[in-house]
PDB file of C-alpha atoms in Angstrom:
ATOM      1  CA  MET U  21     -22.428  50.563 272.448  1.00 50.00           C
ATOM      2  CA  SER U  22     -22.308  54.342 272.807  1.00 57.00           C
ATOM      3  CA  ALA U  23     -25.366  56.528 272.468  1.00 57.00           C
ATOM      4  CA  MET U  24     -23.945  58.093 269.294  1.00 52.00           C
ATOM      5  CA  VAL U  25     -23.448  54.707 267.634  1.00 51.00           C
ATOM      6  CA  ARG U  26     -26.967  53.660 268.609  1.00 59.00           C
ATOM      7  CA  ARG U  27     -28.392  56.845 267.105  1.00 58.00           C
ATOM      8  CA  ARG U  28     -26.526  56.278 263.849  1.00 57.00           C
ATOM      9  CA  LEU U  29     -27.602  52.658 263.616  1.00 59.00           C
ATOM     10  CA  ALA U  30     -31.218  53.271 264.626  1.00 63.00           C
ATOM     11  CA  PRO U  31     -32.525  54.196 261.120  1.00 63.00           C
ATOM     12  CA  SER U  32     -30.805  51.196 259.531  1.00 64.00           C
ATOM     13  CA  LEU U  33     -32.110  48.835 262.183  1.00 72.00           C
ATOM     14  CA  ALA U  34     -35.598  50.283 261.820  1.00 71.00           C
ATOM     15  CA  MET U  35     -35.456  49.719 258.062  1.00 70.00           C
ATOM     16  CA  ALA U  36     -34.170  46.169 258.630  1.00 74.00           C
ATOM     17  CA  ARG U  37     -37.088  45.421 260.972  1.00 78.00           C
ATOM     18  CA  ARG U  38     -39.511  46.899 258.440  1.00 76.00           C
ATOM     19  CA  SER U  39     -37.984  44.754 255.701  1.00 74.00           C
ATOM     20  CA  VAL U  40     -38.192  41.541 257.726  1.00 79.00           C
ATOM     21  CA  ARG U  41     -41.778  42.276 258.788  1.00 80.00           C
ATOM     22  CA  GLY U  42     -42.683  42.958 255.172  1.00 75.00           C
ATOM     23  CA  ILE U  43     -41.379  39.534 254.161  1.00 75.00           C
ATOM     24  CA  ILE U  44     -43.327  37.832 256.938  1.00 76.00           C
ATOM     25  CA  ARG U  45     -46.558  39.691 256.226  1.00 80.00           C
ATOM     26  CA  GLN U  46     -46.504  39.276 252.450  1.00 77.00           C
ATOM     27  CA  PRO U  47     -45.949  35.600 251.644  1.00 81.00           C
ATOM     28  CA  GLN U  48     -47.264  36.198 248.131  1.00 81.00           C
ATOM     29  CA  LEU U  49     -43.972  37.982 247.395  1.00 75.00           C
ATOM     30  CA  TRP U  50     -41.710  35.073 248.306  1.00 79.00           C
ATOM     31  CA  ALA U  51     -43.829  31.892 248.237  1.00 87.00           C
ATOM     32  CA  PRO U  52     -43.238  31.334 244.487  1.00 88.00           C
ATOM     33  CA  SER U  53     -39.474  31.414 245.112  1.00 89.00           C
ATOM     34  CA  VAL U  54     -39.899  28.399 247.392  1.00 91.00           C
ATOM     35  CA  VAL U  55     -42.664  26.492 245.623  1.00 92.00           C
ATOM     36  CA  PHE U  56     -41.404  26.826 242.045  1.00 92.00           C
ATOM     37  CA  PRO U  57     -37.835  25.554 242.678  1.00 93.00           C
ATOM     38  CA  LEU U  58     -39.214  22.615 244.673  1.00 94.00           C
ATOM     39  CA  PHE U  59     -41.690  21.789 241.909  1.00 93.00           C
ATOM     40  CA  PHE U  60     -39.027  22.083 239.239  1.00 90.00           C
ATOM     41  CA  GLY U  61     -36.677  19.936 241.313  1.00 90.00           C
ATOM     42  CA  ALA U  62     -39.305  17.217 241.620  1.00 90.00           C
ATOM     43  CA  VAL U  63     -40.073  17.270 237.893  1.00 91.00           C
ATOM     44  CA  SER U  64     -36.385  17.277 236.962  1.00 88.00           C
ATOM     45  CA  SER U  65     -35.615  14.396 239.289  1.00 87.00           C
ATOM     46  CA  ALA U  66     -38.387  12.284 237.805  1.00 86.00           C
ATOM     47  CA  ALA U  67     -37.485  13.125 234.218  1.00 86.00           C
ATOM     48  CA  PHE U  68     -33.699  13.053 234.343  1.00 85.00           C
ATOM     49  CA  ASP U  69     -32.799  10.573 237.068  1.00 85.00           C
ATOM     50  CA  ARG U  70     -31.499   8.117 234.449  1.00 86.00           C
ATOM     51  CA  THR U  71     -28.878  10.618 233.332  1.00 87.00           C
ATOM     52  CA  ARG U  72     -26.883   9.539 236.391  1.00 87.00           C
ATOM     53  CA  SER U  73     -25.857   6.463 234.399  1.00 87.00           C
ATOM     54  CA  ILE U  74     -24.190   8.541 231.657  1.00 90.00           C
ATOM     55  CA  PRO U  75     -20.392   8.079 231.736  1.00 90.00           C
ATOM     56  CA  GLY U  76     -18.804  11.144 233.290  1.00 88.00           C
ATOM     57  CA  PHE U  77     -21.876  12.169 235.282  1.00 90.00           C
ATOM     58  CA  PRO U  78     -21.016  12.874 238.956  1.00 90.00           C
ATOM     59  CA  GLU U  79     -21.547   9.865 241.193  1.00 88.00           C
ATOM     60  CA  VAL U  80     -24.619  10.595 243.314  1.00 89.00           C
ATOM     61  CA  ASP U  81     -27.235   8.379 244.937  1.00 85.00           C
ATOM     62  CA  SER U  82     -30.051  10.665 243.825  1.00 88.00           C
ATOM     63  CA  PHE U  83     -30.514  13.243 241.081  1.00 92.00           C
ATOM     64  CA  LEU U  84     -31.923  15.472 243.810  1.00 93.00           C
ATOM     65  CA  THR U  85     -28.466  15.565 245.377  1.00 94.00           C
ATOM     66  CA  PHE U  86     -27.042  16.792 242.082  1.00 94.00           C
ATOM     67  CA  ILE U  87     -29.591  19.601 241.650  1.00 94.00           C
ATOM     68  CA  LEU U  88     -29.775  20.687 245.306  1.00 96.00           C
ATOM     69  CA  PRO U  89     -27.230  23.514 244.791  1.00 95.00           C
ATOM     70  CA  ALA U  90     -29.107  24.635 241.674  1.00 94.00           C
ATOM     71  CA  THR U  91     -32.399  24.662 243.563  1.00 96.00           C
ATOM     72  CA  ILE U  92     -30.871  26.739 246.355  1.00 96.00           C
ATOM     73  CA  ILE U  93     -29.384  29.291 243.973  1.00 95.00           C
ATOM     74  CA  GLN U  94     -32.511  29.429 241.822  1.00 93.00           C
ATOM     75  CA  GLY U  95     -34.806  29.962 244.801  1.00 94.00           C
ATOM     76  CA  VAL U  96     -32.590  32.575 246.429  1.00 95.00           C
ATOM     77  CA  MET U  97     -32.220  34.560 243.206  1.00 93.00           C
ATOM     78  CA  PHE U  98     -35.950  34.567 242.536  1.00 90.00           C
ATOM     79  CA  GLY U  99     -36.862  35.487 246.116  1.00 90.00           C
ATOM     80  CA  ALA U 100     -34.413  38.379 246.334  1.00 90.00           C
ATOM     81  CA  THR U 101     -36.139  40.417 243.633  1.00 87.00           C
ATOM     82  CA  SER U 102     -39.023  41.155 246.010  1.00 86.00           C
ATOM     83  CA  VAL U 103     -36.960  43.899 247.681  1.00 86.00           C
ATOM     84  CA  GLY U 104     -37.002  45.781 244.376  1.00 85.00           C
ATOM     85  CA  ASN U 105     -40.785  45.593 244.288  1.00 82.00           C
ATOM     86  CA  GLU U 106     -40.951  47.105 247.767  1.00 82.00           C
ATOM     87  CA  MET U 107     -38.618  49.940 246.759  1.00 80.00           C
ATOM     88  CA  ALA U 108     -40.648  50.686 243.626  1.00 81.00           C
ATOM     89  CA  ILE U 109     -43.846  50.791 245.687  1.00 79.00           C
ATOM     90  CA  ASP U 110     -42.197  53.134 248.208  1.00 75.00           C
ATOM     91  CA  MET U 111     -41.150  55.396 245.340  1.00 76.00           C
ATOM     92  CA  GLU U 112     -44.684  55.452 243.972  1.00 72.00           C
ATOM     93  CA  ASN U 113     -46.235  56.408 247.322  1.00 71.00           C
ATOM     94  CA  GLY U 114     -43.558  58.974 248.219  1.00 67.00           C
ATOM     95  CA  PHE U 115     -41.996  57.101 251.137  1.00 61.00           C
ATOM     96  CA  ALA U 116     -38.629  56.824 249.355  1.00 62.00           C
ATOM     97  CA  ASP U 117     -38.515  60.594 248.812  1.00 61.00           C
ATOM     98  CA  ARG U 118     -39.036  61.178 252.524  1.00 62.00           C
ATOM     99  CA  LEU U 119     -36.155  58.828 253.276  1.00 60.00           C
ATOM    100  CA  ARG U 120     -33.883  60.680 250.857  1.00 61.00           C
ATOM    101  CA  ALA U 121     -34.704  63.947 252.605  1.00 58.00           C
ATOM    102  CA  ALA U 122     -34.020  62.515 256.069  1.00 57.00           C
ATOM    103  CA  PRO U 123     -30.606  63.242 257.656  1.00 55.00           C
ATOM    104  CA  VAL U 124     -29.578  59.580 257.824  1.00 59.00           C
ATOM    105  CA  GLY U 125     -26.956  57.433 256.127  1.00 64.00           C
ATOM    106  CA  ARG U 126     -28.141  56.173 252.748  1.00 67.00           C
ATOM    107  CA  THR U 127     -25.885  53.107 252.762  1.00 72.00           C
ATOM    108  CA  GLY U 128     -27.289  51.905 256.063  1.00 73.00           C
ATOM    109  CA  LEU U 129     -30.848  52.357 254.842  1.00 74.00           C
ATOM    110  CA  LEU U 130     -30.114  50.355 251.707  1.00 79.00           C
ATOM    111  CA  LEU U 131     -28.492  47.535 253.672  1.00 81.00           C
ATOM    112  CA  GLY U 132     -31.466  47.597 256.017  1.00 82.00           C
ATOM    113  CA  ARG U 133     -33.765  47.031 253.050  1.00 84.00           C
ATOM    114  CA  LEU U 134     -31.757  43.941 252.115  1.00 89.00           C
ATOM    115  CA  ALA U 135     -32.166  42.413 255.581  1.00 87.00           C
ATOM    116  CA  GLY U 136     -35.544  40.905 254.727  1.00 87.00           C
ATOM    117  CA  VAL U 137     -34.503  38.996 251.604  1.00 90.00           C
ATOM    118  CA  MET U 138     -31.185  37.962 253.144  1.00 92.00           C
ATOM    119  CA  SER U 139     -33.074  36.519 256.114  1.00 91.00           C
ATOM    120  CA  LEU U 140     -35.491  34.828 253.727  1.00 92.00           C
ATOM    121  CA  ALA U 141     -32.522  33.232 251.951  1.00 94.00           C
ATOM    122  CA  VAL U 142     -31.381  31.626 255.206  1.00 95.00           C
ATOM    123  CA  VAL U 143     -34.815  30.051 255.629  1.00 94.00           C
ATOM    124  CA  GLN U 144     -34.899  28.993 251.973  1.00 95.00           C
ATOM    125  CA  VAL U 145     -31.550  27.191 252.102  1.00 97.00           C
ATOM    126  CA  ILE U 146     -32.429  25.321 255.284  1.00 96.00           C
ATOM    127  CA  ALA U 147     -35.859  24.417 253.883  1.00 96.00           C
ATOM    128  CA  PHE U 148     -34.469  23.155 250.574  1.00 97.00           C
ATOM    129  CA  VAL U 149     -31.809  21.039 252.291  1.00 96.00           C
ATOM    130  CA  GLY U 150     -34.357  19.602 254.725  1.00 96.00           C
ATOM    131  CA  ILE U 151     -37.049  18.846 252.143  1.00 96.00           C
ATOM    132  CA  PHE U 152     -34.597  17.297 249.693  1.00 95.00           C
ATOM    133  CA  ALA U 153     -33.177  15.152 252.510  1.00 94.00           C
ATOM    134  CA  VAL U 154     -36.628  13.686 253.137  1.00 94.00           C
ATOM    135  CA  PHE U 155     -36.652  12.448 249.534  1.00 92.00           C
ATOM    136  CA  GLY U 156     -33.169  10.963 249.538  1.00 89.00           C
ATOM    137  CA  ALA U 157     -30.769  13.814 248.876  1.00 91.00           C
ATOM    138  CA  SER U 158     -27.760  14.208 251.137  1.00 91.00           C
ATOM    139  CA  VAL U 159     -25.061  16.770 251.853  1.00 94.00           C
ATOM    140  CA  ALA U 160     -21.725  14.979 252.062  1.00 93.00           C
ATOM    141  CA  GLY U 161     -20.084  17.996 253.672  1.00 93.00           C
ATOM    142  CA  GLY U 162     -22.330  17.788 256.728  1.00 94.00           C
ATOM    143  CA  LEU U 163     -23.009  20.745 258.983  1.00 96.00           C
ATOM    144  CA  GLY U 164     -19.998  22.715 257.766  1.00 96.00           C
ATOM    145  CA  ALA U 165     -21.206  22.527 254.178  1.00 97.00           C
ATOM    146  CA  ILE U 166     -24.749  23.482 255.164  1.00 97.00           C
ATOM    147  CA  VAL U 167     -23.469  26.532 257.047  1.00 97.00           C
ATOM    148  CA  ALA U 168     -21.405  27.534 254.004  1.00 98.00           C
ATOM    149  CA  LEU U 169     -24.467  27.128 251.772  1.00 98.00           C
ATOM    150  CA  VAL U 170     -26.547  29.260 254.138  1.00 98.00           C
ATOM    151  CA  VAL U 171     -23.951  32.041 254.163  1.00 98.00           C
ATOM    152  CA  MET U 172     -23.535  31.820 250.396  1.00 98.00           C
ATOM    153  CA  GLY U 173     -27.292  31.960 249.882  1.00 97.00           C
ATOM    154  CA  SER U 174     -27.711  34.992 252.111  1.00 96.00           C
ATOM    155  CA  LEU U 175     -24.899  36.907 250.386  1.00 97.00           C
ATOM    156  CA  LEU U 176     -26.194  35.949 246.945  1.00 97.00           C
ATOM    157  CA  SER U 177     -29.602  37.232 247.986  1.00 96.00           C
ATOM    158  CA  GLY U 178     -27.956  40.520 248.926  1.00 95.00           C
ATOM    159  CA  ALA U 179     -26.341  40.744 245.489  1.00 96.00           C
ATOM    160  CA  ILE U 180     -29.520  39.988 243.549  1.00 95.00           C
ATOM    161  CA  GLY U 181     -31.570  42.172 245.871  1.00 93.00           C
ATOM    162  CA  SER U 182     -29.182  45.064 245.212  1.00 94.00           C
ATOM    163  CA  PHE U 183     -29.628  44.569 241.468  1.00 94.00           C
ATOM    164  CA  ALA U 184     -33.398  44.696 241.931  1.00 92.00           C
ATOM    165  CA  LEU U 185     -32.991  47.901 243.956  1.00 91.00           C
ATOM    166  CA  ILE U 186     -30.972  49.453 241.130  1.00 92.00           C
ATOM    167  CA  VAL U 187     -33.756  48.657 238.664  1.00 92.00           C
ATOM    168  CA  ALA U 188     -36.346  50.089 241.054  1.00 89.00           C
ATOM    169  CA  LEU U 189     -34.334  53.257 241.726  1.00 87.00           C
ATOM    170  CA  ARG U 190     -33.777  53.915 238.034  1.00 88.00           C
ATOM    171  CA  THR U 191     -37.311  53.168 236.869  1.00 86.00           C
ATOM    172  CA  GLY U 192     -39.605  53.497 239.886  1.00 81.00           C
ATOM    173  CA  SER U 193     -41.624  50.709 238.314  1.00 83.00           C
ATOM    174  CA  VAL U 194     -42.751  47.409 239.810  1.00 84.00           C
ATOM    175  CA  GLU U 195     -43.241  46.122 236.263  1.00 87.00           C
ATOM    176  CA  ALA U 196     -39.617  46.862 235.407  1.00 86.00           C
ATOM    177  CA  VAL U 197     -38.407  45.005 238.492  1.00 87.00           C
ATOM    178  CA  ASN U 198     -40.548  42.005 237.606  1.00 84.00           C
ATOM    179  CA  GLY U 199     -39.251  42.271 234.060  1.00 85.00           C
ATOM    180  CA  SER U 200     -35.726  41.532 235.306  1.00 83.00           C
ATOM    181  CA  PHE U 201     -36.833  38.033 236.348  1.00 79.00           C
ATOM    182  CA  PRO U 202     -36.034  36.434 232.945  1.00 85.00           C
ATOM    183  CA  ILE U 203     -32.418  37.580 233.291  1.00 89.00           C
ATOM    184  CA  PHE U 204     -31.895  35.397 236.353  1.00 88.00           C
ATOM    185  CA  PHE U 205     -33.990  32.603 234.879  1.00 86.00           C
ATOM    186  CA  ALA U 206     -31.756  32.494 231.804  1.00 91.00           C
ATOM    187  CA  ALA U 207     -28.563  32.805 233.863  1.00 92.00           C
ATOM    188  CA  VAL U 208     -29.473  29.707 235.876  1.00 92.00           C
ATOM    189  CA  PHE U 209     -30.480  27.592 232.905  1.00 90.00           C
ATOM    190  CA  MET U 210     -27.447  28.562 230.826  1.00 94.00           C
ATOM    191  CA  SER U 211     -25.143  27.249 233.543  1.00 94.00           C
ATOM    192  CA  SER U 212     -24.058  23.943 235.029  1.00 93.00           C
ATOM    193  CA  ALA U 213     -27.073  24.027 237.335  1.00 91.00           C
ATOM    194  CA  PHE U 214     -29.033  21.131 235.874  1.00 90.00           C
ATOM    195  CA  PHE U 215     -26.581  19.212 233.695  1.00 90.00           C
ATOM    196  CA  PRO U 216     -22.780  18.940 233.454  1.00 91.00           C
ATOM    197  CA  PRO U 217     -21.701  21.214 230.554  1.00 91.00           C
ATOM    198  CA  GLU U 218     -18.812  18.929 229.627  1.00 89.00           C
ATOM    199  CA  LEU U 219     -21.315  16.199 228.750  1.00 89.00           C
ATOM    200  CA  SER U 220     -23.261  18.542 226.488  1.00 84.00           C
ATOM    201  CA  GLY U 221     -20.350  19.997 224.573  1.00 83.00           C
ATOM    202  CA  GLY U 222     -20.700  22.610 221.855  1.00 88.00           C
ATOM    203  CA  TRP U 223     -21.821  26.170 222.448  1.00 92.00           C
ATOM    204  CA  PHE U 224     -23.650  25.290 225.665  1.00 91.00           C
ATOM    205  CA  GLU U 225     -20.443  24.105 227.316  1.00 92.00           C
ATOM    206  CA  THR U 226     -18.678  27.314 226.302  1.00 93.00           C
ATOM    207  CA  VAL U 227     -21.462  29.556 227.596  1.00 94.00           C
ATOM    208  CA  ALA U 228     -21.889  27.582 230.813  1.00 94.00           C
ATOM    209  CA  ARG U 229     -18.184  27.676 231.639  1.00 93.00           C
ATOM    210  CA  LEU U 230     -18.116  31.458 231.205  1.00 95.00           C
ATOM    211  CA  ASN U 231     -21.286  31.938 233.266  1.00 95.00           C
ATOM    212  CA  PRO U 232     -20.525  33.091 236.858  1.00 95.00           C
ATOM    213  CA  VAL U 233     -23.586  31.176 238.029  1.00 95.00           C
ATOM    214  CA  SER U 234     -21.767  27.979 237.017  1.00 96.00           C
ATOM    215  CA  TRP U 235     -18.815  28.916 239.206  1.00 96.00           C
ATOM    216  CA  LEU U 236     -21.141  29.332 242.159  1.00 96.00           C
ATOM    217  CA  VAL U 237     -23.064  26.142 241.396  1.00 96.00           C
ATOM    218  CA  ASP U 238     -19.889  24.086 240.977  1.00 96.00           C
ATOM    219  CA  ALA U 239     -18.385  25.236 244.279  1.00 97.00           C
ATOM    220  CA  SER U 240     -21.665  24.568 246.083  1.00 97.00           C
ATOM    221  CA  ARG U 241     -21.983  21.176 244.393  1.00 96.00           C
ATOM    222  CA  ASP U 242     -18.506  20.216 245.600  1.00 96.00           C
ATOM    223  CA  LEU U 243     -19.712  20.812 249.167  1.00 96.00           C
ATOM    224  CA  VAL U 244     -22.816  18.708 248.590  1.00 96.00           C
ATOM    225  CA  ILE U 245     -21.299  15.787 246.661  1.00 95.00           C
ATOM    226  CA  ASP U 246     -17.607  15.619 247.582  1.00 93.00           C
ATOM    227  CA  GLY U 247     -17.712  16.879 251.157  1.00 93.00           C
ATOM    228  CA  PHE U 248     -16.591  19.961 253.019  1.00 95.00           C
ATOM    229  CA  THR U 249     -13.318  21.590 252.034  1.00 96.00           C
ATOM    230  CA  VAL U 250     -12.096  25.045 252.920  1.00 96.00           C
ATOM    231  CA  SER U 251     -11.410  25.680 249.235  1.00 96.00           C
ATOM    232  CA  ALA U 252     -14.961  24.887 248.110  1.00 96.00           C
ATOM    233  CA  ALA U 253     -16.536  26.811 250.991  1.00 97.00           C
ATOM    234  CA  ALA U 254     -14.294  29.827 250.417  1.00 97.00           C
ATOM    235  CA  THR U 255     -15.061  29.796 246.694  1.00 97.00           C
ATOM    236  CA  ALA U 256     -18.830  29.615 247.180  1.00 97.00           C
ATOM    237  CA  VAL U 257     -18.942  32.236 249.918  1.00 97.00           C
ATOM    238  CA  GLY U 258     -16.275  34.412 248.293  1.00 97.00           C
ATOM    239  CA  LEU U 259     -18.036  34.570 244.932  1.00 97.00           C
ATOM    240  CA  ALA U 260     -21.332  35.512 246.564  1.00 97.00           C
ATOM    241  CA  ALA U 261     -19.631  38.088 248.801  1.00 97.00           C
ATOM    242  CA  ALA U 262     -17.792  39.648 245.858  1.00 97.00           C
ATOM    243  CA  GLY U 263     -21.014  39.818 243.884  1.00 96.00           C
ATOM    244  CA  MET U 264     -22.835  41.488 246.745  1.00 95.00           C
ATOM    245  CA  ALA U 265     -20.027  44.003 247.323  1.00 95.00           C
ATOM    246  CA  ILE U 266     -19.909  45.025 243.654  1.00 95.00           C
ATOM    247  CA  VAL U 267     -23.653  45.267 243.045  1.00 95.00           C
ATOM    248  CA  THR U 268     -24.437  46.867 246.412  1.00 92.00           C
ATOM    249  CA  ALA U 269     -21.798  49.531 245.769  1.00 92.00           C
ATOM    250  CA  GLU U 270     -23.530  50.355 242.484  1.00 93.00           C
ATOM    251  CA  ALA U 271     -26.904  50.399 244.250  1.00 90.00           C
ATOM    252  CA  VAL U 272     -25.550  52.900 246.790  1.00 87.00           C
ATOM    253  CA  ARG U 273     -24.124  55.030 243.977  1.00 88.00           C
ATOM    254  CA  THR U 274     -27.491  54.945 242.217  1.00 87.00           C
ATOM    255  CA  LEU U 275     -29.298  55.906 245.416  1.00 80.00           C
ATOM    256  CA  LEU U 276     -26.941  58.813 246.087  1.00 76.00           C
ATOM    257  CA  GLY U 277     -27.294  59.919 242.486  1.00 74.00           C
ATOM    258  CA  GLY U 278     -31.049  60.092 242.749  1.00 63.00           C
ATOM    259  CA  GLY U 279     -31.642  57.050 240.584  1.00 57.00           C
ATOM    260  CA  LYS U 280     -29.274  58.040 237.756  1.00 53.00           C
TER     261      LYS U 280
END
């Protein structure tokens, strides 16, 4: 790597290290995104395990297997919003203004900020798979499916984190970032995450089928229940990658526009 390339990457790498250290040092920012999905998964499994006997319900040995993809996506989405809180705090204390004035690439700095939550997502996915396995859940797709889920989770975290950054850049408010939480909460619950829409019928089925979260859940669930296929892996990873590309591009535009 040439000296020029190293100089150009140095600010982004420094921001990435700062982001990762911030995640490690502030467990209060991400612990709920691990504890809450696990708690909800346990409650759901106990309450709805009998739904596996409903005709048309996917054949699984445990309800935990069915909701594992939902737990992963829920946890990753909730955890990723913490990067918006950090940006809002930096804007309040003036650190963000100093970064804007520095002669460094804005895109690299923004991607560096996402490094922490994207790394957290990797840990979350592995933790959820491991903990659910202890209680009887299984991933039919094996290691290949787990790798695809990890990549999907990290990219999804980048997409949601970018959305949180947009909110922070436009408002400069931690409260506003936290206020975006219900959006993701509703998106997960109005999807196929916790129950097959086709068995519900009516308006819920229509909404769930149009919800992009359902597309991501369904592709991930195929990896968990049916086994690894290139199609399912490409769909899960591709959807998350497309989401990150679109939202991150808007975050960069917002940053360059001074939060407009």
